[in-house]
Short mmCIF file of C-alpha atoms in Angstrom, two decimals:
data_model
loop_
_atom_site.label_atom_id
_atom_site.label_comp_id
_atom_site.label_asym_id
_atom_site.label_seq_id
_atom_site.Cartn_x
_atom_site.Cartn_y
_atom_site.Cartn_z
CA MET I 1 32.80 -9.92 -5.40
CA PHE I 2 35.18 -7.07 -4.77
CA PHE I 3 37.95 -8.27 -2.48
CA ALA I 4 38.45 -5.58 0.15
CA ASP I 5 38.87 -5.61 3.94
CA TYR I 6 36.77 -2.84 5.43
CA HIS I 7 37.47 -3.28 9.15
CA THR I 8 41.10 -3.15 10.32
CA HIS I 9 42.93 -1.80 13.37
CA SER I 10 46.46 -0.58 13.97
CA SER I 11 48.49 0.98 16.76
CA PHE I 12 46.21 4.03 16.54
CA SER I 13 43.68 1.82 18.38
CA SER I 14 44.24 1.26 22.09
CA ASP I 15 43.91 -2.51 21.71
CA SER I 16 46.49 -2.99 18.94
CA ASP I 17 50.23 -2.47 18.63
CA THR I 18 50.41 -3.21 14.89
CA PRO I 19 51.95 -0.52 12.69
CA MET I 20 49.40 0.53 10.07
CA GLU I 21 51.92 -0.21 7.33
CA ASP I 22 52.17 -3.86 8.39
CA ASN I 23 48.45 -4.28 7.71
CA ILE I 24 48.81 -2.63 4.31
CA ARG I 25 51.70 -4.87 3.35
CA GLN I 26 49.75 -7.95 4.39
CA ALA I 27 46.73 -6.84 2.38
CA ILE I 28 48.91 -6.40 -0.71
CA ALA I 29 50.53 -9.79 -0.16
CA LEU I 30 47.06 -11.37 -0.01
CA GLY I 31 46.05 -9.71 -3.27
CA LEU I 32 43.46 -7.35 -1.82
CA SER I 33 42.51 -4.46 -4.06
CA GLU I 34 41.34 -2.19 -1.26
CA ILE I 35 41.56 -1.78 2.50
CA ALA I 36 39.85 0.56 4.94
CA VAL I 37 41.77 1.67 8.01
CA THR I 38 39.15 1.90 10.76
CA ASP I 39 40.79 2.53 14.11
CA HIS I 40 38.75 2.96 17.27
CA ILE I 41 37.19 6.10 18.65
CA ASP I 42 35.04 5.22 21.66
CA LEU I 43 34.46 8.37 23.67
CA ASP I 44 34.08 7.94 27.44
CA TYR I 45 34.91 4.26 27.30
CA PRO I 46 34.41 2.86 30.81
CA ASP I 47 37.79 1.12 30.99
CA PRO I 48 40.52 3.75 31.63
CA ASP I 49 43.19 1.38 30.32
CA TYR I 50 41.64 1.70 26.85
CA PRO I 51 41.00 5.36 25.99
CA PHE I 52 40.05 4.45 22.38
CA TRP I 53 40.82 7.84 20.90
CA PHE I 54 43.41 9.12 18.44
CA ASP I 55 44.53 12.49 17.12
CA TYR I 56 43.04 12.85 13.66
CA GLU I 57 45.86 14.75 11.97
CA PRO I 58 48.68 12.22 12.57
CA TYR I 59 46.20 9.48 11.63
CA ARG I 60 45.30 11.17 8.36
CA ALA I 61 48.96 11.92 7.65
CA GLU I 62 49.93 8.27 8.04
CA VAL I 63 47.15 7.17 5.71
CA GLU I 64 48.27 9.74 3.14
CA ARG I 65 51.89 8.60 3.43
CA LEU I 66 50.90 4.99 2.85
CA ARG I 67 48.59 5.90 -0.01
CA GLU I 68 51.49 7.56 -1.78
CA LYS I 69 53.96 4.80 -0.99
CA TYR I 70 51.68 2.02 -2.21
CA ARG I 71 49.94 3.89 -5.02
CA GLY I 72 49.00 1.50 -7.80
CA LYS I 73 49.21 -1.51 -5.48
CA ILE I 74 46.18 -0.99 -3.24
CA ILE I 75 43.47 1.58 -2.52
CA ILE I 76 43.52 2.77 1.09
CA ARG I 77 40.38 4.31 2.58
CA LEU I 78 40.52 6.58 5.62
CA GLY I 79 37.95 5.22 8.05
CA VAL I 80 37.05 5.00 11.70
CA GLU I 81 35.09 2.66 13.95
CA MET I 82 32.96 4.99 16.05
CA GLY I 83 31.68 3.60 19.34
CA LEU I 84 28.15 4.86 19.90
CA GLN I 85 26.90 5.93 23.33
CA ARG I 86 23.95 8.23 23.89
CA HIS I 87 25.63 10.69 26.23
CA VAL I 88 28.42 11.52 23.75
CA TYR I 89 26.29 12.12 20.65
CA ASP I 90 27.22 15.81 20.47
CA GLN I 91 30.95 15.04 20.49
CA ILE I 92 30.52 12.26 17.92
CA ARG I 93 28.61 14.52 15.54
CA GLN I 94 31.21 17.26 15.93
CA MET I 95 34.09 14.88 15.22
CA VAL I 96 32.37 13.58 12.10
CA ALA I 97 31.68 17.15 10.95
CA ASP I 98 35.23 18.36 11.62
CA ASN I 99 37.17 15.46 10.10
CA GLU I 100 37.09 13.92 6.64
CA TYR I 101 36.50 10.18 6.53
CA ASP I 102 35.85 7.86 3.60
CA PHE I 103 34.04 5.37 5.76
CA ILE I 104 32.54 5.17 9.26
CA ILE I 105 31.52 2.01 11.08
CA GLY I 106 29.01 2.58 13.88
CA SER I 107 29.41 0.05 16.67
CA SER I 108 27.96 -0.71 20.08
CA HIS I 109 30.75 -1.69 22.46
CA CYS I 110 29.06 -0.29 25.55
CA VAL I 111 25.46 -0.29 26.74
CA ASP I 112 24.21 1.71 29.72
CA ARG I 113 27.84 2.85 30.15
CA CYS I 114 28.95 -0.75 30.68
CA ASP I 115 31.72 -2.36 28.65
CA LEU I 116 30.19 -5.45 27.04
CA CYS I 117 33.50 -7.28 27.37
CA MET I 118 33.09 -7.13 31.14
CA PRO I 119 30.43 -8.83 33.31
CA ASP I 120 28.74 -5.73 34.78
CA PHE I 121 26.17 -5.34 32.00
CA PHE I 122 25.05 -8.97 32.31
CA VAL I 123 24.72 -9.17 36.09
CA GLY I 124 21.14 -9.93 37.10
CA LYS I 125 19.96 -10.39 33.51
CA THR I 126 18.90 -13.53 31.74
CA LYS I 127 20.41 -14.02 28.32
CA GLU I 128 17.18 -12.92 26.70
CA GLU I 129 17.00 -9.76 28.81
CA ALA I 130 20.61 -8.85 28.08
CA TYR I 131 20.35 -9.43 24.35
CA GLU I 132 17.03 -7.59 24.10
CA ARG I 133 18.50 -4.58 25.94
CA TYR I 134 21.51 -4.60 23.63
CA PHE I 135 19.35 -4.61 20.50
CA GLU I 136 17.14 -1.85 21.93
CA ASP I 137 20.27 0.27 22.32
CA VAL I 138 21.38 -0.48 18.75
CA LEU I 139 17.93 0.58 17.54
CA TYR I 140 18.20 3.86 19.44
CA HIS I 141 21.52 4.65 17.75
CA VAL I 142 20.12 3.82 14.33
CA GLU I 143 17.21 6.16 14.92
CA HIS I 144 19.05 9.00 16.67
CA CYS I 145 22.72 9.04 15.64
CA PRO I 146 23.10 7.63 12.10
CA VAL I 147 26.51 9.21 11.45
CA PHE I 148 27.87 5.94 10.05
CA GLN I 149 27.72 4.06 6.75
CA VAL I 150 27.37 0.53 8.16
CA TYR I 151 26.59 -0.92 11.57
CA GLY I 152 29.42 -3.09 12.82
CA HIS I 153 29.21 -6.69 14.11
CA ILE I 154 25.55 -6.12 14.90
CA ASP I 155 24.93 -9.37 16.81
CA PHE I 156 28.27 -9.63 18.59
CA ILE I 157 26.51 -9.54 21.97
CA SER I 158 26.46 -13.35 21.68
CA ARG I 159 30.22 -13.38 22.33
CA TYR I 160 29.75 -12.22 25.88
CA GLY I 161 27.81 -12.79 29.07
CA GLY I 162 29.12 -16.22 29.99
CA TYR I 163 25.77 -17.91 29.36
CA ALA I 164 25.75 -21.68 29.02
CA ASP I 165 24.11 -21.30 25.61
CA PRO I 166 25.18 -17.96 24.11
CA THR I 167 23.44 -18.44 20.76
CA LEU I 168 20.77 -16.17 19.37
CA THR I 169 18.54 -16.40 16.32
CA TYR I 170 16.70 -13.85 14.24
CA ASP I 171 13.34 -15.36 15.23
CA GLN I 172 14.01 -14.78 18.94
CA TYR I 173 14.47 -11.03 18.46
CA ALA I 174 12.56 -10.47 15.23
CA PRO I 175 10.49 -7.42 16.31
CA VAL I 176 13.47 -5.30 17.38
CA LEU I 177 15.75 -6.64 14.66
CA ASP I 178 13.22 -5.79 11.97
CA ARG I 179 13.03 -2.23 13.28
CA ILE I 180 16.83 -2.01 13.21
CA LEU I 181 17.12 -3.43 9.71
CA ARG I 182 14.28 -1.34 8.29
CA GLY I 183 15.78 1.74 9.93
CA LEU I 184 19.13 1.10 8.30
CA ILE I 185 17.52 0.54 4.91
CA ASP I 186 15.30 3.63 5.17
CA GLN I 187 18.33 5.79 5.93
CA GLY I 188 20.52 4.30 3.22
CA LYS I 189 22.76 2.61 5.77
CA GLY I 190 24.21 -0.88 5.61
CA LEU I 191 25.47 -3.88 7.52
CA GLU I 192 29.00 -5.00 8.08
CA VAL I 193 29.73 -8.72 7.66
CA ASN I 194 32.42 -9.14 10.31
CA THR I 195 34.44 -12.36 10.19
CA SER I 196 35.93 -12.15 13.68
CA GLY I 197 33.30 -14.55 15.01
CA PHE I 198 35.35 -17.36 13.51
CA ARG I 199 38.37 -16.26 15.53
CA TYR I 200 36.27 -16.05 18.69
CA GLY I 201 35.21 -19.67 18.32
CA LEU I 202 31.62 -18.95 17.26
CA ASN I 203 32.20 -20.44 13.79
CA ARG I 204 30.17 -17.72 12.09
CA THR I 205 30.15 -14.13 10.99
CA HIS I 206 28.52 -11.15 12.68
CA PRO I 207 25.74 -10.93 11.73
CA GLN I 208 24.86 -14.57 11.34
CA PHE I 209 23.16 -15.79 8.21
CA ASP I 210 19.50 -15.49 9.26
CA ILE I 211 19.90 -11.80 10.15
CA LEU I 212 21.85 -11.08 6.98
CA LYS I 213 19.22 -12.88 4.89
CA ARG I 214 16.42 -10.91 6.55
CA TYR I 215 18.23 -7.65 5.75
CA TYR I 216 18.44 -8.70 2.10
CA ASP I 217 14.79 -9.81 2.00
CA LEU I 218 13.70 -6.45 3.39
CA GLY I 219 15.55 -4.71 0.57
CA GLY I 220 18.96 -4.05 2.11
CA ARG I 221 21.83 -4.09 -0.37
CA ILE I 222 24.64 -2.18 1.34
CA VAL I 223 27.15 -4.61 2.85
CA THR I 224 30.86 -4.48 3.60
CA VAL I 225 33.14 -7.30 4.67
CA GLY I 226 35.65 -6.76 7.46
CA SER I 227 38.05 -8.94 9.37
CA ASP I 228 38.22 -6.70 12.46
CA ALA I 229 41.93 -7.52 12.39
CA HIS I 230 44.14 -6.16 15.15
CA ARG I 231 47.22 -7.92 13.78
CA PRO I 232 48.42 -8.49 10.21
CA GLU I 233 47.84 -12.25 10.17
CA ASP I 234 44.09 -11.68 10.59
CA ILE I 235 43.67 -9.39 7.58
CA ALA I 236 40.97 -10.88 5.30
CA SER I 237 40.62 -13.91 7.55
CA HIS I 238 37.69 -16.21 6.66
CA PHE I 239 36.65 -14.02 3.73
CA GLU I 240 35.87 -17.06 1.60
CA GLN I 241 33.20 -18.09 4.11
CA ALA I 242 31.83 -14.55 4.26
CA HIS I 243 31.50 -14.25 0.49
CA THR I 244 29.86 -17.69 0.29
CA LEU I 245 27.38 -16.53 2.92
CA LEU I 246 26.64 -13.32 1.05
CA LEU I 247 25.94 -15.19 -2.17
CA ALA I 248 23.64 -17.59 -0.33
CA ALA I 249 21.71 -14.63 1.09
CA GLY I 250 21.28 -13.17 -2.39
CA PHE I 251 23.97 -10.48 -2.57
CA GLN I 252 25.86 -10.17 -5.84
CA GLU I 253 28.37 -7.56 -4.77
CA VAL I 254 29.76 -5.78 -1.73
CA THR I 255 29.88 -2.04 -1.22
CA ARG I 256 32.93 0.21 -1.10
CA PHE I 257 33.01 3.81 0.08
CA CYS I 258 34.81 7.00 -0.87
CA LYS I 259 34.09 10.22 1.03
CA GLN I 260 31.24 8.35 2.75
CA GLN I 261 29.50 7.71 -0.57
CA PRO I 262 28.76 4.11 -1.58
CA LEU I 263 30.48 2.52 -4.56
CA THR I 264 29.44 -0.84 -5.95
CA GLY I 265 30.65 -3.17 -8.66
CA GLU I 266 34.18 -3.66 -9.87
CA LYS I 267 37.21 -1.57 -9.09
CA GLY I 268 37.01 1.90 -10.50
#
């Protein structure tokens, strides 16, 4: 499979202080052929300490500088991780229309204007109620704001909430998950296989195997692999496990993107 990290963060993201070039150097040292720079834009994020926004022109200029500097050593894609919230759809669509990206991850970091990293969203909800509400929100974004190429860490809700048993399975949420997966497939969108779950102590990717396998069985073939690294040492972390998982699910290759168009197969 093509060895590329398609989810990385730098100091252009509010939650990282890593120079973008440090990530590029690490990717080259690891032998990656390609990397996507996907810093955060999360409009109206509820935590004022994390504005999750960057000025596009300096961002693009830094990517172009690094492309030129490391030409012939690695392919660098200009990407973004776009946080999806219903009340900022107009701004999201305008930003995507105004700026040129190779690759866009759509992610749900907030639901009902609550930061999922914080307890507010989970107060008064059972685990099942919280997870179901999260997946309902993901489904809404898939159906109403598909500005992205892949949906990011689609089951990462299981990281949060403080429940004694945080696990989830495909079978528990099959009706809403099938609508999400079929919606992605029908629109030519894909799934990200995000390896950060290993770093969070979950010992698995997002999504977990049963969801990934269901996506494949329904006909989904667009997948990217991303570390969600916020520091150089996490670039391409646990990619061996991710690629083993993909093969077990039936995938024979991962997808790359250029100008938001999918590319498959070997480097070209």
